[in-house]
Amino acid sequence: MKPSDFTSAYIGGQWVSGAKTFAVTNPATGVVIAEVADLTPADVQTAIDAAEAALPGWSATTPHERGVILRRWGQLLMSHQEDLAQLMTAEQGKPLAEARGEVATGASYIDWFAEEAKRAYGDVIPSIVAGKRYLTLRQPSGVTASITPWNFPIAMLTRKAGAAIAAGCTMVAKPADETPLCALALAKLGEEAGLPPGVFNVVTTTDAAGAGKALCDSPVVRVLSFTGSTAVGKLLYRQCAGTVKKLGLELGGNAPVLVFDDADLDKAVAGVIAAKFRNAGQTCICANRVFVQTGIYDAFAAKLAEAASKLTVGPGVKAGVAIGPLINQDALEKVERLVGDAVGHGAKALTGGSAHPLGGLFYEPTVLTDVVAPMGVLKEEIFGPVAPLIRFETEAQGIAMANDSTVGLAGYVFTRDIGRTFRVVEALQCGIVAVNDGLPTVAAAPFGGVKESGLGREGGHQGLEEYLDTKYVCIGIG
Ligand code: ADP
């Protein structure tokens, strides 16, 4: 699997080239690694037609039949784990160890849903009228669409496609144009696993707005699942009103961390390192605002800075690298702007604080202290390797500061007090809370947010629900 193997989009079981192509660049080197078909909205419509044509056959298969193909698909991901990881690091930049981990996570979603679809039970409802019986059926919602970001090019897609396809739906997938190669590799392995033509289609394009409009406007597409920015999520929400689609939205996070005085200091440091610096800080559940209680603040800051300064920055293919490049120049400029603003308003960089001497898109792992409320670093998702530390005094104040956000995806708590654990877990306005842990995501558990972080859940049994409709059946028997 080389980047140059994936130049065509995948529609209706055919590899199709577009009238134009676009370049995919390795963010670690700036080198163009592939030219990929740049499809038009009309091509996206062709993919919707293909998904529609495939729907009757696929939705009529049993969950067991679908499970056999899906499990094979997941196994193929694992037998190509190294190839896929290399491909991912080439287009996305993350260290190879993380890329390998993401391939495994991606496969685990497919595997999870291959099993879970067998348990899409309906209900038999006790009758309250003599001579009538009530029951519910769980049926595939129909043709679905996904729009996915560049930060997890495999896992974000398999947790949508795995669920949809297991449920008996078909899908048109639009990957980010920064990272189309992994999505096309998934399609190739899906084909090998035995997915019939049209069940999983991948449309590659730089016309995200045009493709998005085609998917939203189509009355055939019944579910749209999106992971990406809050701004685009809101646009898609509006655009889907016309056809009253079911929407899954996984939007921005601005995740709070609360480190209490009674926390295990080393565990808290390790947890924040994992939650902050994975993928160079480019995940939607990355620790974005680290609130530290005043009694432990200085010790925590010193230890975190020491640990962060030891993270090796460099190209993801190099052994020992923990932090790869940022995805593009805009991302680098945003991080520079936010750190510049914070330092300009009195924050101090205990470590890092500037672009890495390697140049290009590399940024130093950074720990900022003395961060206070008006700084932009607390309002915007940083999406870079920067940990801003904010001091708090009481539990109530910490919770209030953590909840002072329009979004609520993940939150993290470090404490050894069981009573406090429950109080804080219940009070945090987040869809996901990790206690004494920095890596909560797993296929078996529901992932998703509250407030403006989105709608719906991915993973767990809840992830399948997004692609199923409930049909209520009333039967007169008298
Ligand atoms: P990010 O800042 O992470 O790139 P985006 O929300 O811009 O977040 O991108 C996430 C996904 O949404 C990508 O696949 C991107 O191509 C797509 N996208 C961007 N703009 C639009 C749009 N107007 N309509 C539909 N999809 C879009």
PDB file of N, CA and C and ligand atoms in Angstrom, residues 146-151 174-179 205-213 215-216 224 226-233 235-236 239 251 327-328 334 381 383, ligand 1:
ATOM      1  N   SER A 146     -21.233  10.219   5.390  1.00  0.00           N
ATOM      2  CA  SER A 146     -20.321  10.662   6.447  1.00  0.00           C
ATOM      3  C   SER A 146     -19.376  11.709   5.893  1.00  0.00           C
ATOM      4  N   ILE A 147     -19.051  12.653   6.740  1.00  0.00           N
ATOM      5  CA  ILE A 147     -18.035  13.662   6.423  1.00  0.00           C
ATOM      6  C   ILE A 147     -17.061  13.632   7.590  1.00  0.00           C
ATOM      7  N   THR A 148     -15.804  13.341   7.293  1.00  0.00           N
ATOM      8  CA  THR A 148     -14.845  13.083   8.375  1.00  0.00           C
ATOM      9  C   THR A 148     -13.621  13.998   8.271  1.00  0.00           C
ATOM     10  N   PRO A 149     -12.960  14.201   9.403  1.00  0.00           N
ATOM     11  CA  PRO A 149     -11.814  15.120   9.459  1.00  0.00           C
ATOM     12  C   PRO A 149     -10.489  14.404   9.220  1.00  0.00           C
ATOM     13  N   TRP A 150      -9.409  15.165   9.267  1.00  0.00           N
ATOM     14  CA  TRP A 150      -8.083  14.635   8.953  1.00  0.00           C
ATOM     15  C   TRP A 150      -7.362  14.080  10.168  1.00  0.00           C
ATOM     16  N   ASN A 151      -7.850  14.350  11.398  1.00  0.00           N
ATOM     17  CA  ASN A 151      -6.995  14.002  12.554  1.00  0.00           C
ATOM     18  C   ASN A 151      -6.972  12.506  12.871  1.00  0.00           C
ATOM     19  N   LYS A 174     -17.283  11.034   2.666  1.00  0.00           N
ATOM     20  CA  LYS A 174     -16.405  12.098   2.164  1.00  0.00           C
ATOM     21  C   LYS A 174     -15.310  12.369   3.186  1.00  0.00           C
ATOM     22  N   PRO A 175     -14.104  11.882   2.912  1.00  0.00           N
ATOM     23  CA  PRO A 175     -13.002  12.147   3.842  1.00  0.00           C
ATOM     24  C   PRO A 175     -12.469  13.565   3.657  1.00  0.00           C
ATOM     25  N   ALA A 176     -11.689  14.021   4.619  1.00  0.00           N
ATOM     26  CA  ALA A 176     -11.030  15.326   4.478  1.00  0.00           C
ATOM     27  C   ALA A 176     -10.050  15.277   3.314  1.00  0.00           C
ATOM     28  N   ASP A 177      -9.912  16.386   2.616  1.00  0.00           N
ATOM     29  CA  ASP A 177      -9.009  16.355   1.459  1.00  0.00           C
ATOM     30  C   ASP A 177      -7.538  16.338   1.885  1.00  0.00           C
ATOM     31  N   GLU A 178      -7.245  16.604   3.159  1.00  0.00           N
ATOM     32  CA  GLU A 178      -5.855  16.446   3.629  1.00  0.00           C
ATOM     33  C   GLU A 178      -5.485  14.968   3.713  1.00  0.00           C
ATOM     34  N   THR A 179      -6.481  14.101   4.001  1.00  0.00           N
ATOM     35  CA  THR A 179      -6.185  12.685   4.284  1.00  0.00           C
ATOM     36  C   THR A 179      -7.151  11.730   3.561  1.00  0.00           C
ATOM     37  N   THR A 205     -12.663  14.953  -2.714  1.00  0.00           N
ATOM     38  CA  THR A 205     -12.905  16.241  -3.370  1.00  0.00           C
ATOM     39  C   THR A 205     -12.308  17.383  -2.563  1.00  0.00           C
ATOM     40  N   THR A 206     -11.973  18.460  -3.244  1.00  0.00           N
ATOM     41  CA  THR A 206     -11.608  19.692  -2.523  1.00  0.00           C
ATOM     42  C   THR A 206     -12.828  20.606  -2.412  1.00  0.00           C
ATOM     43  N   ASP A 207     -13.910  20.250  -3.100  1.00  0.00           N
ATOM     44  CA  ASP A 207     -15.133  21.051  -3.015  1.00  0.00           C
ATOM     45  C   ASP A 207     -15.999  20.506  -1.868  1.00  0.00           C
ATOM     46  N   ALA A 208     -15.500  20.732  -0.632  1.00  0.00           N
ATOM     47  CA  ALA A 208     -16.215  20.195   0.534  1.00  0.00           C
ATOM     48  C   ALA A 208     -17.611  20.803   0.628  1.00  0.00           C
ATOM     49  N   ALA A 209     -17.706  22.099   0.340  1.00  0.00           N
ATOM     50  CA  ALA A 209     -19.009  22.759   0.462  1.00  0.00           C
ATOM     51  C   ALA A 209     -19.994  22.188  -0.567  1.00  0.00           C
ATOM     52  N   GLY A 210     -19.526  21.985  -1.793  1.00  0.00           N
ATOM     53  CA  GLY A 210     -20.398  21.443  -2.849  1.00  0.00           C
ATOM     54  C   GLY A 210     -20.815  20.014  -2.551  1.00  0.00           C
ATOM     55  N   ALA A 211     -19.856  19.209  -2.094  1.00  0.00           N
ATOM     56  CA  ALA A 211     -20.178  17.816  -1.751  1.00  0.00           C
ATOM     57  C   ALA A 211     -21.139  17.781  -0.572  1.00  0.00           C
ATOM     58  N   GLY A 212     -20.862  18.638   0.419  1.00  0.00           N
ATOM     59  CA  GLY A 212     -21.720  18.684   1.598  1.00  0.00           C
ATOM     60  C   GLY A 212     -23.141  19.064   1.232  1.00  0.00           C
ATOM     61  N   LYS A 213     -23.278  20.023   0.329  1.00  0.00           N
ATOM     62  CA  LYS A 213     -24.615  20.473  -0.087  1.00  0.00           C
ATOM     63  C   LYS A 213     -25.346  19.338  -0.797  1.00  0.00           C
ATOM     64  N   LEU A 215     -24.947  16.164  -0.434  1.00  0.00           N
ATOM     65  CA  LEU A 215     -25.345  15.138   0.542  1.00  0.00           C
ATOM     66  C   LEU A 215     -26.519  15.622   1.401  1.00  0.00           C
ATOM     67  N   CYS A 216     -26.457  16.884   1.828  1.00  0.00           N
ATOM     68  CA  CYS A 216     -27.534  17.420   2.685  1.00  0.00           C
ATOM     69  C   CYS A 216     -28.847  17.553   1.917  1.00  0.00           C
ATOM     70  N   LEU A 224     -26.899  11.828   8.135  1.00  0.00           N
ATOM     71  CA  LEU A 224     -25.592  12.415   7.870  1.00  0.00           C
ATOM     72  C   LEU A 224     -24.814  12.403   9.178  1.00  0.00           C
ATOM     73  N   PHE A 226     -21.303  13.592  10.867  1.00  0.00           N
ATOM     74  CA  PHE A 226     -20.205  14.528  10.622  1.00  0.00           C
ATOM     75  C   PHE A 226     -19.303  14.609  11.834  1.00  0.00           C
ATOM     76  N   THR A 227     -18.013  14.613  11.624  1.00  0.00           N
ATOM     77  CA  THR A 227     -17.057  14.962  12.669  1.00  0.00           C
ATOM     78  C   THR A 227     -16.196  16.089  12.135  1.00  0.00           C
ATOM     79  N   GLY A 228     -16.129  17.172  12.876  1.00  0.00           N
ATOM     80  CA  GLY A 228     -15.321  18.300  12.416  1.00  0.00           C
ATOM     81  C   GLY A 228     -15.601  19.526  13.249  1.00  0.00           C
ATOM     82  N   SER A 229     -15.417  20.675  12.637  1.00  0.00           N
ATOM     83  CA  SER A 229     -15.517  21.925  13.387  1.00  0.00           C
ATOM     84  C   SER A 229     -16.963  22.271  13.721  1.00  0.00           C
ATOM     85  N   THR A 230     -17.125  23.035  14.781  1.00  0.00           N
ATOM     86  CA  THR A 230     -18.454  23.461  15.197  1.00  0.00           C
ATOM     87  C   THR A 230     -19.105  24.316  14.107  1.00  0.00           C
ATOM     88  N   ALA A 231     -18.310  25.156  13.456  1.00  0.00           N
ATOM     89  CA  ALA A 231     -18.879  26.051  12.441  1.00  0.00           C
ATOM     90  C   ALA A 231     -19.469  25.243  11.283  1.00  0.00           C
ATOM     91  N   VAL A 232     -18.728  24.270  10.788  1.00  0.00           N
ATOM     92  CA  VAL A 232     -19.244  23.459   9.671  1.00  0.00           C
ATOM     93  C   VAL A 232     -20.410  22.590  10.155  1.00  0.00           C
ATOM     94  N   GLY A 233     -20.324  22.084  11.372  1.00  0.00           N
ATOM     95  CA  GLY A 233     -21.421  21.285  11.932  1.00  0.00           C
ATOM     96  C   GLY A 233     -22.727  22.067  11.949  1.00  0.00           C
ATOM     97  N   LEU A 235     -23.503  24.579  10.079  1.00  0.00           N
ATOM     98  CA  LEU A 235     -23.939  24.785   8.682  1.00  0.00           C
ATOM     99  C   LEU A 235     -24.675  23.535   8.178  1.00  0.00           C
ATOM    100  N   LEU A 236     -24.101  22.372   8.459  1.00  0.00           N
ATOM    101  CA  LEU A 236     -24.721  21.124   7.987  1.00  0.00           C
ATOM    102  C   LEU A 236     -26.076  20.904   8.666  1.00  0.00           C
ATOM    103  N   GLN A 239     -28.420  22.965   6.838  1.00  0.00           N
ATOM    104  CA  GLN A 239     -28.643  22.437   5.480  1.00  0.00           C
ATOM    105  C   GLN A 239     -29.496  21.158   5.479  1.00  0.00           C
ATOM    106  N   LEU A 251     -18.569  17.554  17.257  1.00  0.00           N
ATOM    107  CA  LEU A 251     -17.957  18.855  16.970  1.00  0.00           C
ATOM    108  C   LEU A 251     -16.865  19.173  17.989  1.00  0.00           C
ATOM    109  N   ILE A 327      -0.933  19.860  11.094  1.00  0.00           N
ATOM    110  CA  ILE A 327      -1.444  19.407   9.805  1.00  0.00           C
ATOM    111  C   ILE A 327      -1.122  20.378   8.668  1.00  0.00           C
ATOM    112  N   ASN A 328      -1.161  21.671   8.946  1.00  0.00           N
ATOM    113  CA  ASN A 328      -0.878  22.623   7.859  1.00  0.00           C
ATOM    114  C   ASN A 328      -0.478  23.982   8.439  1.00  0.00           C
ATOM    115  N   LYS A 334      -2.329  29.346  13.928  1.00  0.00           N
ATOM    116  CA  LYS A 334      -3.317  29.467  15.005  1.00  0.00           C
ATOM    117  C   LYS A 334      -2.648  29.238  16.371  1.00  0.00           C
ATOM    118  N   GLU A 381     -10.423  26.142  20.658  1.00  0.00           N
ATOM    119  CA  GLU A 381      -9.705  24.871  20.687  1.00  0.00           C
ATOM    120  C   GLU A 381      -8.308  25.122  20.131  1.00  0.00           C
ATOM    121  N   PHE A 383      -5.813  22.907  19.356  1.00  0.00           N
ATOM    122  CA  PHE A 383      -5.419  21.941  18.325  1.00  0.00           C
ATOM    123  C   PHE A 383      -3.916  21.982  18.065  1.00  0.00           C
TER     124      PHE A 383
HETATM  125  P1  ADP B   1     -11.074  21.054  10.429  1.00  0.00           P
HETATM  126  O1  ADP B   1     -10.873  22.424  10.955  1.00  0.00           O
HETATM  127  O2  ADP B   1     -10.771  19.966  11.362  1.00  0.00           O
HETATM  128  O3  ADP B   1     -10.488  20.832   9.071  1.00  0.00           O
HETATM  129  P2  ADP B   1     -13.634  21.114   9.183  1.00  0.00           P
HETATM  130  O4  ADP B   1     -14.959  21.150   9.853  1.00  0.00           O
HETATM  131  O5  ADP B   1     -13.277  22.247   8.299  1.00  0.00           O
HETATM  132  O6  ADP B   1     -12.631  20.922  10.366  1.00  0.00           O
HETATM  133  O7  ADP B   1     -13.463  19.776   8.355  1.00  0.00           O
HETATM  134  C1  ADP B   1     -14.036  18.529   8.707  1.00  0.00           C
HETATM  135  C2  ADP B   1     -14.614  17.912   7.467  1.00  0.00           C
HETATM  136  O8  ADP B   1     -15.646  18.763   6.984  1.00  0.00           O
HETATM  137  C3  ADP B   1     -13.646  17.730   6.314  1.00  0.00           C
HETATM  138  O9  ADP B   1     -13.974  16.547   5.602  1.00  0.00           O
HETATM  139  C4  ADP B   1     -13.920  18.944   5.455  1.00  0.00           C
HETATM  140  O10 ADP B   1     -13.586  18.750   4.090  1.00  0.00           O
HETATM  141  C5  ADP B   1     -15.419  19.040   5.611  1.00  0.00           C
HETATM  142  N1  ADP B   1     -15.994  20.368   5.310  1.00  0.00           N
HETATM  143  C6  ADP B   1     -15.410  21.583   5.407  1.00  0.00           C
HETATM  144  N2  ADP B   1     -16.274  22.542   5.012  1.00  0.00           N
HETATM  145  C7  ADP B   1     -17.426  21.936   4.668  1.00  0.00           C
HETATM  146  C8  ADP B   1     -18.713  22.374   4.167  1.00  0.00           C
HETATM  147  N3  ADP B   1     -18.971  23.651   3.949  1.00  0.00           N
HETATM  148  N4  ADP B   1     -19.650  21.429   3.919  1.00  0.00           N
HETATM  149  C9  ADP B   1     -19.407  20.121   4.115  1.00  0.00           C
HETATM  150  N5  ADP B   1     -18.222  19.644   4.586  1.00  0.00           N
HETATM  151  C10 ADP B   1     -17.248  20.529   4.846  1.00  0.00           C
END
